[in-house]
């Protein structure tokens, strides 16, 4: 993809990961200042939305982020197969919406999980409430590595030649898995009684 800003500066692709962190830093204050007051008016709830609603919106945004990634990768692959040059005439900035959506999803889901686990345990066990919250990241990392290994073993979607790689299919798989996770969350929330 085109990584240039101007004629002399090229964006290193690895810096795109920092867009998630930057979007969290910039958008977190907007959550408290803009979103919560607006949600209070709509829902007539002092907190704006409940913790489970916050996590649900974050999970839904992660599905949208994966669908966005799949669409952009499909377009990049289509252009790269029709192009003779190694650089696809598609700007790297097409990847930004996915990273910004993941940052917003993180604000809603991860902070919501922390609030949920902290509020659901007795006061004397509050530090133990953080343990399930942090274990989610460890288990998620192991499952992510396992999924990548299984996908590579059975499908061969990952390849050093980006014209041959099928990351679009991998992103669609992640979107499907995220949607299934979201639907499971919604069903479980129906049984949740505070």
Coordinates of C-alpha atoms in Angstrom, one line a residue:
X1 CA 0.0 0.0 0.0
X2 CA 1.1 3.6 -0.4
X3 CA 2.8 4.7 2.8
X4 CA 3.8 8.2 1.8
X5 CA 2.9 11.5 3.4
X6 CA 4.2 14.0 1.0
X7 CA 7.2 13.1 -1.1
X8 CA 9.8 12.4 1.6
X9 CA 8.1 10.8 4.6
X10 CA 6.9 7.1 4.7
X11 CA 4.8 5.8 7.5
X12 CA 6.2 2.6 9.0
X13 CA 3.3 0.0 8.9
X14 CA 4.0 -1.1 12.5
X15 CA 3.1 2.4 13.7
X16 CA -0.6 1.8 12.8
X17 CA -0.9 -0.2 16.0
X18 CA -0.3 3.0 17.9
X19 CA -3.5 4.4 16.3
X20 CA -5.5 2.2 18.8
X21 CA -3.7 3.8 21.8
X22 CA -3.9 7.3 20.4
X23 CA -7.6 6.9 19.7
X24 CA -8.1 5.6 23.3
X25 CA -6.3 8.7 24.7
X26 CA -8.2 11.1 22.6
X27 CA -11.6 9.6 22.7
X28 CA -11.8 8.5 26.4
X29 CA -12.6 12.0 27.6
X30 CA -15.3 12.3 25.0
X31 CA -17.0 9.3 26.4
X32 CA -17.4 11.0 29.8
X33 CA -18.1 14.5 28.5
X34 CA -20.3 13.9 25.5
X35 CA -21.6 10.3 25.4
X36 CA -22.7 9.8 29.0
X37 CA -24.7 13.1 29.3
X38 CA -26.4 12.3 26.0
X39 CA -27.1 8.7 27.1
X40 CA -28.6 10.0 30.4
X41 CA -31.1 12.0 28.4
X42 CA -32.1 9.1 26.2
X43 CA -32.1 6.3 28.8
X44 CA -33.1 8.3 31.9
X45 CA -30.4 6.4 33.7
X46 CA -28.0 8.2 36.0
X47 CA -25.1 6.2 34.7
X48 CA -26.1 6.7 31.0
X49 CA -25.9 3.1 30.1
X50 CA -25.3 0.0 32.2
X51 CA -22.0 -1.8 32.3
X52 CA -23.3 -4.7 30.3
X53 CA -24.7 -2.3 27.6
X54 CA -21.3 -0.6 27.5
X55 CA -19.6 -4.0 26.9
X56 CA -22.2 -4.9 24.3
X57 CA -21.7 -1.8 22.3
X58 CA -17.9 -2.3 22.5
X59 CA -18.3 -5.9 21.3
X60 CA -20.6 -4.8 18.4
X61 CA -18.0 -2.2 17.4
X62 CA -15.3 -4.9 17.3
X63 CA -17.5 -6.8 14.8
X64 CA -17.8 -3.7 12.7
X65 CA -14.0 -3.2 12.9
X66 CA -13.3 -6.8 11.6
X67 CA -15.9 -6.3 8.8
X68 CA -14.1 -3.0 7.9
X69 CA -10.8 -4.8 7.9
X70 CA -12.1 -7.6 5.6
X71 CA -13.6 -5.1 3.1
X72 CA -10.4 -3.1 2.9
X73 CA -8.3 -6.2 2.6
X74 CA -10.6 -7.5 -0.2
X75 CA -10.2 -4.3 -2.1
X76 CA -6.4 -4.2 -1.5
X77 CA -6.1 -7.8 -2.8
X78 CA -8.3 -7.0 -5.8
X79 CA -6.1 -4.0 -6.7
X80 CA -2.8 -5.8 -6.1
X81 CA -3.8 -8.7 -8.4
X82 CA -4.6 -6.2 -11.2
X83 CA -1.5 -4.1 -10.6
X84 CA 2.0 -4.8 -12.0
X85 CA 3.9 -2.9 -9.4
X86 CA 4.8 -4.1 -5.9
X87 CA 3.0 -1.1 -4.3
X88 CA -0.7 -1.2 -4.4
X89 CA -2.1 2.2 -5.4
X90 CA -4.3 2.3 -2.2
X91 CA -3.4 4.6 0.7
X92 CA -2.4 3.1 4.0
X93 CA -4.9 5.5 5.6
X94 CA -7.7 3.1 4.5
X95 CA -6.6 1.0 7.5
X96 CA -7.2 3.8 10.0
X97 CA -11.0 3.3 10.5
X98 CA -10.4 -0.3 11.7
X99 CA -7.8 0.8 14.3
X100 CA -10.0 3.7 15.5
X101 CA -13.0 1.4 15.8
X102 CA -10.8 -1.0 17.8
X103 CA -9.8 1.9 20.1
X104 CA -13.4 2.9 20.7
X105 CA -14.3 -0.8 21.3
X106 CA -11.4 -1.0 23.8
X107 CA -12.7 2.0 25.7
X108 CA -16.2 0.5 26.0
X109 CA -15.4 -3.2 26.4
X110 CA -12.3 -3.4 28.5
X111 CA -13.2 -0.6 30.9
X112 CA -16.7 -2.0 31.1
X113 CA -15.2 -5.5 32.0
X114 CA -13.1 -3.9 34.7
X115 CA -16.1 -2.1 36.2
X116 CA -18.2 -5.3 35.9
X117 CA -15.7 -7.6 37.7
X118 CA -14.9 -5.0 40.3
X119 CA -18.6 -4.3 41.1
X120 CA -19.7 -8.0 41.2
X121 CA -17.5 -9.2 44.0
X122 CA -17.9 -8.5 47.7
X123 CA -16.0 -5.5 49.1
X124 CA -13.6 -7.7 51.0
X125 CA -12.6 -9.5 47.8
X126 CA -12.3 -6.5 45.5
X127 CA -8.7 -7.3 44.5
X128 CA -9.8 -10.8 43.5
X129 CA -12.4 -9.2 41.2
X130 CA -9.5 -7.9 39.0
X131 CA -8.1 -11.4 38.6
X132 CA -10.8 -12.6 36.2
X133 CA -10.5 -9.3 34.3
X134 CA -6.8 -9.7 33.7
X135 CA -7.0 -13.4 33.0
X136 CA -9.2 -12.6 30.0
X137 CA -6.2 -11.0 28.2
X138 CA -3.9 -14.0 28.9
X139 CA -6.5 -16.5 27.7
X140 CA -7.3 -14.3 24.7
X141 CA -3.7 -14.2 23.7
X142 CA -3.3 -18.0 23.9
X143 CA -6.6 -18.6 21.9
X144 CA -5.4 -16.0 19.3
X145 CA -2.1 -17.8 18.8
X146 CA -3.9 -21.1 18.6
X147 CA -6.4 -19.8 16.0
X148 CA -3.6 -18.4 13.8
X149 CA -1.8 -21.7 14.0
X150 CA -4.9 -23.7 13.1
X151 CA -5.9 -21.4 10.3
X152 CA -2.3 -21.5 8.8
X153 CA -2.2 -25.3 9.1
X154 CA -5.6 -26.0 7.5
X155 CA -6.0 -23.1 5.0
X156 CA -2.6 -21.6 4.2
X157 CA -4.2 -18.1 4.2
X158 CA -1.0 -16.5 5.6
X159 CA 1.8 -16.0 3.1
X160 CA 4.8 -13.8 2.7
X161 CA 3.6 -12.8 -0.8
X162 CA 0.8 -10.4 -0.1
X163 CA -0.7 -11.1 -3.5
X164 CA -1.2 -14.7 -2.5
X165 CA -2.2 -14.2 1.1
X166 CA -5.9 -14.4 1.9
X167 CA -6.1 -12.1 4.9
X168 CA -9.5 -11.1 3.7
X169 CA -10.8 -14.5 4.5
X170 CA -9.1 -14.4 7.9
X171 CA -10.7 -11.1 8.8
X172 CA -14.1 -12.5 7.7
X173 CA -13.5 -15.4 10.0
X174 CA -12.6 -13.0 12.9
X175 CA -15.8 -11.0 12.1
X176 CA -17.8 -14.2 12.3
X177 CA -16.2 -15.3 15.6
X178 CA -16.7 -11.8 17.0
X179 CA -20.4 -11.8 16.0
X180 CA -20.8 -15.2 17.6
X181 CA -19.1 -13.9 20.7
X182 CA -21.4 -10.9 20.7
X183 CA -24.6 -13.0 20.3
X184 CA -23.5 -15.3 23.1
X185 CA -22.9 -12.2 25.3
X186 CA -26.4 -10.9 24.5
X187 CA -28.0 -14.2 25.4
X188 CA -26.1 -14.5 28.6
X189 CA -27.0 -10.9 29.6
X190 CA -30.7 -11.9 29.3
X191 CA -30.1 -14.3 32.2
X192 CA -28.1 -11.9 34.3
X193 CA -29.8 -10.4 37.3
X194 CA -28.1 -7.7 39.3

